[in-house]
Amino acid sequence: MDADLPHQERIPTTVTLLTGNELLGTFFSHFLGEHAQLEVSLARLESSTQEPADLFLVDAGNSRTEQLSSLLDQLDGQTPVALVNIIPEQAEQLVDSHPVIRGVFYSHATREHLLNGIRVLLEGGDWMPRVLMERLLSQWRRMRQQAGSKPALTLREREILSLASKGLSNAEIAERLCLSPHTIKSHIHNLLRKIGASNRTEAASLLRSRLDWREPSCTA
C-alpha cells in the first residue's frame, strides 16, 4: 500500500505543443511520453485560447516572425515557452521582444538535446543555444554599464536616431532635416560608436527608455 502512495499522489506534468504539423505532433507525443513520462497535448498554432500547461512548445516551422509574435502575445505570459524548429534569426528577434521565452531549439537539435532541454525548462531553468545566450549576456552587460547615465549624444544625433528608429533611410532623414545624405551617414556612424551599438535598431532599443525623442522638422 505504502509503495503505491507516491504514484497515486504524483501530479502529471503537461507539455502543450502548438503546431500545424500533424506528424511533428505525433512524434512529440510518443517521444516525450516514452522517454520523459510527460503528458503531451496538441493545439493548433492559430488557436486563440490554450489549456493550462507546465510548458508551451511553439513549433516555428514555416511560420513568419509576425505570426509567432502574435501567438506569443495571446499566451498567458506566465507559463514558460520554448521555440522549436526555428532558425537563429527568428529566435533572436522573438527572444528580444518576448521575455516569456525560456528555451530555443533550432531545427537541427538532436533528440537528446531536446529531451535534456525540456527537463531543464520544467525544472525552472533556461535552455538557449550558446551563441544566442552569449549575445543576450553581452547585451545585458552593455545595458547595465549604461544604466543611470545618458550617452553623450548631441541634439542632432538624437533627432537622427529618432527618425532612423522609425525606419527612415539616410536620404529620407536628410530631406526631413535639410541636410546631405553624407552628413546623416556621418552622424549615424558617430552615434553608433558612442552608444556601442552595432546598428540603428539596437541603438534605438538601448536608448528608448532614456532619451526624450523629439519630432524633427525642417524649418525655412
Short mmCIF file of C-alpha atoms in Angstrom, two decimals:
data_model
loop_
_atom_site.label_atom_id
_atom_site.label_comp_id
_atom_site.label_asym_id
_atom_site.label_seq_id
_atom_site.Cartn_x
_atom_site.Cartn_y
_atom_site.Cartn_z
CA MET A 1 0.00 0.00 0.00
CA ASP A 2 2.72 2.46 1.02
CA ALA A 3 4.68 1.70 -2.11
CA ASP A 4 1.76 2.82 -4.22
CA LEU A 5 1.25 6.14 -2.42
CA PRO A 6 3.87 8.23 -4.25
CA HIS A 7 2.48 7.05 -7.57
CA GLN A 8 -1.07 7.97 -6.56
CA GLU A 9 -0.07 11.45 -5.37
CA ARG A 10 2.10 12.29 -8.35
CA ILE A 11 0.79 15.27 -10.29
CA PRO A 12 1.29 14.74 -14.04
CA THR A 13 3.42 17.25 -15.91
CA THR A 14 1.76 18.57 -19.04
CA VAL A 15 3.53 19.93 -22.09
CA THR A 16 1.44 21.58 -24.79
CA LEU A 17 2.79 21.60 -28.34
CA LEU A 18 1.35 24.31 -30.59
CA THR A 19 1.85 23.19 -34.17
CA GLY A 20 0.26 22.95 -37.56
CA ASN A 21 2.31 19.86 -38.38
CA GLU A 22 0.40 16.69 -37.50
CA LEU A 23 3.44 14.44 -37.98
CA LEU A 24 5.55 16.57 -35.65
CA GLY A 25 2.77 16.47 -33.08
CA THR A 26 2.64 12.68 -33.23
CA PHE A 27 6.41 12.45 -32.84
CA PHE A 28 6.47 14.70 -29.77
CA SER A 29 3.59 12.83 -28.14
CA HIS A 30 5.31 9.45 -28.47
CA PHE A 31 8.85 10.68 -27.81
CA LEU A 32 8.14 12.72 -24.68
CA GLY A 33 5.63 10.24 -23.37
CA GLU A 34 8.04 7.34 -23.72
CA HIS A 35 11.31 8.98 -22.65
CA ALA A 36 10.19 11.62 -20.15
CA GLN A 37 6.85 10.28 -18.90
CA LEU A 38 5.17 13.56 -19.80
CA GLU A 39 1.59 14.19 -20.83
CA VAL A 40 1.64 15.94 -24.19
CA SER A 41 -1.36 17.83 -25.53
CA LEU A 42 -1.56 19.21 -29.03
CA ALA A 43 -3.06 22.52 -30.13
CA ARG A 44 -3.10 24.39 -33.39
CA LEU A 45 -0.97 27.50 -33.78
CA GLU A 46 -3.94 29.67 -34.66
CA SER A 47 -5.90 28.66 -31.55
CA SER A 48 -6.77 31.79 -29.54
CA THR A 49 -7.06 30.01 -26.16
CA GLN A 50 -4.92 27.32 -24.60
CA GLU A 51 -5.50 24.88 -21.75
CA PRO A 52 -3.21 25.29 -18.71
CA ALA A 53 0.18 23.59 -19.08
CA ASP A 54 3.57 23.44 -17.40
CA LEU A 55 5.37 24.28 -20.64
CA PHE A 56 4.36 25.54 -24.08
CA LEU A 57 6.35 24.32 -27.07
CA VAL A 58 5.78 26.50 -30.12
CA ASP A 59 6.59 24.97 -33.50
CA ALA A 60 8.05 27.81 -35.56
CA GLY A 61 8.48 25.82 -38.75
CA ASN A 62 7.10 27.62 -41.84
CA SER A 63 5.68 30.46 -39.70
CA ARG A 64 6.51 34.14 -40.15
CA THR A 65 8.03 36.05 -37.26
CA GLU A 66 4.95 38.30 -37.08
CA GLN A 67 2.64 35.29 -36.75
CA LEU A 68 4.73 33.81 -33.96
CA SER A 69 4.89 37.14 -32.14
CA SER A 70 1.11 37.46 -32.28
CA LEU A 71 0.70 33.92 -30.93
CA LEU A 72 3.10 34.57 -28.04
CA ASP A 73 1.11 37.67 -27.10
CA GLN A 74 -2.01 35.50 -26.74
CA LEU A 75 -0.44 33.08 -24.25
CA ASP A 76 -0.87 33.61 -20.51
CA GLY A 77 2.53 35.28 -20.05
CA GLN A 78 3.32 33.11 -17.01
CA THR A 79 3.89 29.63 -18.41
CA PRO A 80 7.40 29.21 -19.85
CA VAL A 81 7.64 28.93 -23.61
CA ALA A 82 10.18 27.17 -25.81
CA LEU A 83 10.51 27.71 -29.54
CA VAL A 84 11.21 24.58 -31.56
CA ASN A 85 12.12 24.03 -35.19
CA ILE A 86 13.20 27.66 -35.50
CA ILE A 87 16.01 29.43 -37.36
CA PRO A 88 18.54 31.61 -35.46
CA GLU A 89 17.41 34.92 -37.00
CA GLN A 90 13.81 34.41 -35.94
CA ALA A 91 14.83 33.27 -32.48
CA GLU A 92 16.90 36.41 -31.84
CA GLN A 93 14.04 38.71 -32.80
CA LEU A 94 11.45 36.89 -30.71
CA VAL A 95 13.60 36.41 -27.60
CA ASP A 96 14.35 40.15 -27.59
CA SER A 97 10.67 41.08 -27.53
CA HIS A 98 9.11 38.22 -25.53
CA PRO A 99 10.71 37.56 -22.12
CA VAL A 100 8.36 34.58 -21.58
CA ILE A 101 10.56 32.59 -23.99
CA ARG A 102 12.81 30.45 -21.84
CA GLY A 103 14.03 27.92 -24.38
CA VAL A 104 15.10 27.75 -28.02
CA PHE A 105 15.66 24.61 -30.08
CA TYR A 106 16.94 25.10 -33.61
CA SER A 107 15.69 22.85 -36.39
CA HIS A 108 18.84 20.70 -36.25
CA ALA A 109 18.57 19.97 -32.48
CA THR A 110 19.09 16.31 -31.65
CA ARG A 111 16.54 14.23 -29.72
CA GLU A 112 18.89 14.06 -26.73
CA HIS A 113 19.37 17.83 -26.81
CA LEU A 114 15.62 18.34 -26.98
CA LEU A 115 14.91 15.97 -24.11
CA ASN A 116 17.57 17.46 -21.83
CA GLY A 117 16.39 20.98 -22.59
CA ILE A 118 12.75 20.24 -21.83
CA ARG A 119 13.73 18.71 -18.49
CA VAL A 120 15.72 21.84 -17.59
CA LEU A 121 12.82 24.09 -18.57
CA LEU A 122 10.35 22.10 -16.48
CA GLU A 123 12.70 22.49 -13.51
CA GLY A 124 12.53 26.28 -13.89
CA GLY A 125 15.73 26.81 -15.86
CA ASP A 126 16.55 28.26 -19.27
CA TRP A 127 17.79 26.46 -22.37
CA MET A 128 19.29 28.60 -25.10
CA PRO A 129 21.88 27.89 -27.82
CA ARG A 130 25.31 29.10 -26.72
CA VAL A 131 25.69 31.77 -29.40
CA LEU A 132 22.27 33.24 -28.60
CA MET A 133 22.94 33.17 -24.85
CA GLU A 134 26.30 34.91 -25.33
CA ARG A 135 24.65 37.65 -27.40
CA LEU A 136 21.94 38.19 -24.78
CA LEU A 137 24.51 38.27 -22.00
CA SER A 138 26.61 40.79 -23.90
CA GLN A 139 23.58 43.00 -24.43
CA TRP A 140 22.62 42.75 -20.74
CA ARG A 141 26.12 43.74 -19.64
CA ARG A 142 26.17 46.70 -22.01
CA MET A 143 22.79 47.92 -20.75
CA ARG A 144 23.94 47.62 -17.13
CA GLN A 145 27.03 49.66 -17.88
CA GLN A 146 24.91 52.37 -19.45
CA ALA A 147 22.18 52.31 -16.78
CA GLY A 148 21.90 55.55 -14.85
CA SER A 149 23.70 57.71 -17.37
CA LYS A 150 22.71 59.04 -20.76
CA PRO A 151 25.11 58.60 -23.65
CA ALA A 152 26.53 61.96 -24.65
CA LEU A 153 24.57 62.38 -27.88
CA THR A 154 24.06 65.78 -29.40
CA LEU A 155 20.58 67.06 -30.09
CA ARG A 156 21.11 66.48 -33.82
CA GLU A 157 22.20 62.89 -33.19
CA ARG A 158 19.09 62.30 -31.08
CA GLU A 159 16.90 63.67 -33.85
CA ILE A 160 18.57 61.44 -36.43
CA LEU A 161 18.31 58.35 -34.24
CA SER A 162 14.64 59.09 -33.60
CA LEU A 163 13.92 59.14 -37.32
CA ALA A 164 16.15 56.14 -38.06
CA SER A 165 14.28 54.09 -35.43
CA LYS A 166 11.07 54.77 -37.38
CA GLY A 167 12.55 53.12 -40.47
CA LEU A 168 13.54 56.19 -42.47
CA SER A 169 16.50 55.84 -44.84
CA ASN A 170 19.51 58.17 -44.80
CA ALA A 171 18.12 60.03 -47.81
CA GLU A 172 14.71 60.48 -46.18
CA ILE A 173 16.28 61.71 -42.94
CA ALA A 174 18.45 64.12 -44.91
CA GLU A 175 15.40 65.55 -46.66
CA ARG A 176 13.48 65.87 -43.40
CA LEU A 177 16.32 67.72 -41.66
CA CYS A 178 17.57 69.67 -44.69
CA LEU A 179 20.99 68.03 -44.57
CA SER A 180 23.02 65.99 -47.03
CA PRO A 181 22.89 62.17 -47.01
CA HIS A 182 26.64 62.15 -46.39
CA THR A 183 26.17 64.24 -43.24
CA ILE A 184 23.45 61.87 -42.00
CA LYS A 185 25.69 58.86 -42.62
CA SER A 186 28.49 60.51 -40.64
CA HIS A 187 26.16 61.34 -37.72
CA ILE A 188 24.85 57.77 -37.59
CA HIS A 189 28.37 56.36 -37.60
CA ASN A 190 29.33 58.63 -34.70
CA LEU A 191 26.25 57.91 -32.57
CA LEU A 192 26.59 54.15 -33.02
CA ARG A 193 30.20 54.40 -31.88
CA LYS A 194 29.24 56.46 -28.82
CA ILE A 195 26.50 54.06 -27.77
CA GLY A 196 28.40 50.89 -28.56
CA ALA A 197 25.60 49.57 -30.78
CA SER A 198 26.11 47.61 -33.98
CA ASN A 199 23.12 49.01 -35.88
CA ARG A 200 20.27 51.55 -35.70
CA THR A 201 17.72 49.13 -34.24
CA GLU A 202 19.98 48.14 -31.38
CA ALA A 203 20.85 51.80 -30.67
CA ALA A 204 17.18 52.80 -30.51
CA SER A 205 16.39 49.86 -28.23
CA LEU A 206 19.16 50.75 -25.80
CA LEU A 207 18.17 54.41 -25.61
CA ARG A 208 14.40 54.36 -25.97
CA SER A 209 13.75 54.45 -22.23
CA ARG A 210 16.31 57.14 -21.51
CA LEU A 211 16.03 59.69 -24.30
CA ASP A 212 13.41 62.39 -24.86
CA TRP A 213 12.56 61.78 -28.51
CA ARG A 214 11.89 64.93 -30.46
CA GLU A 215 9.91 65.05 -33.68
CA PRO A 216 12.29 66.89 -36.02
CA SER A 217 11.03 69.32 -38.59
CA CYS A 218 12.52 71.24 -41.48
CA THR A 219 12.34 74.98 -40.89
CA ALA A 220 12.58 77.57 -43.56
#
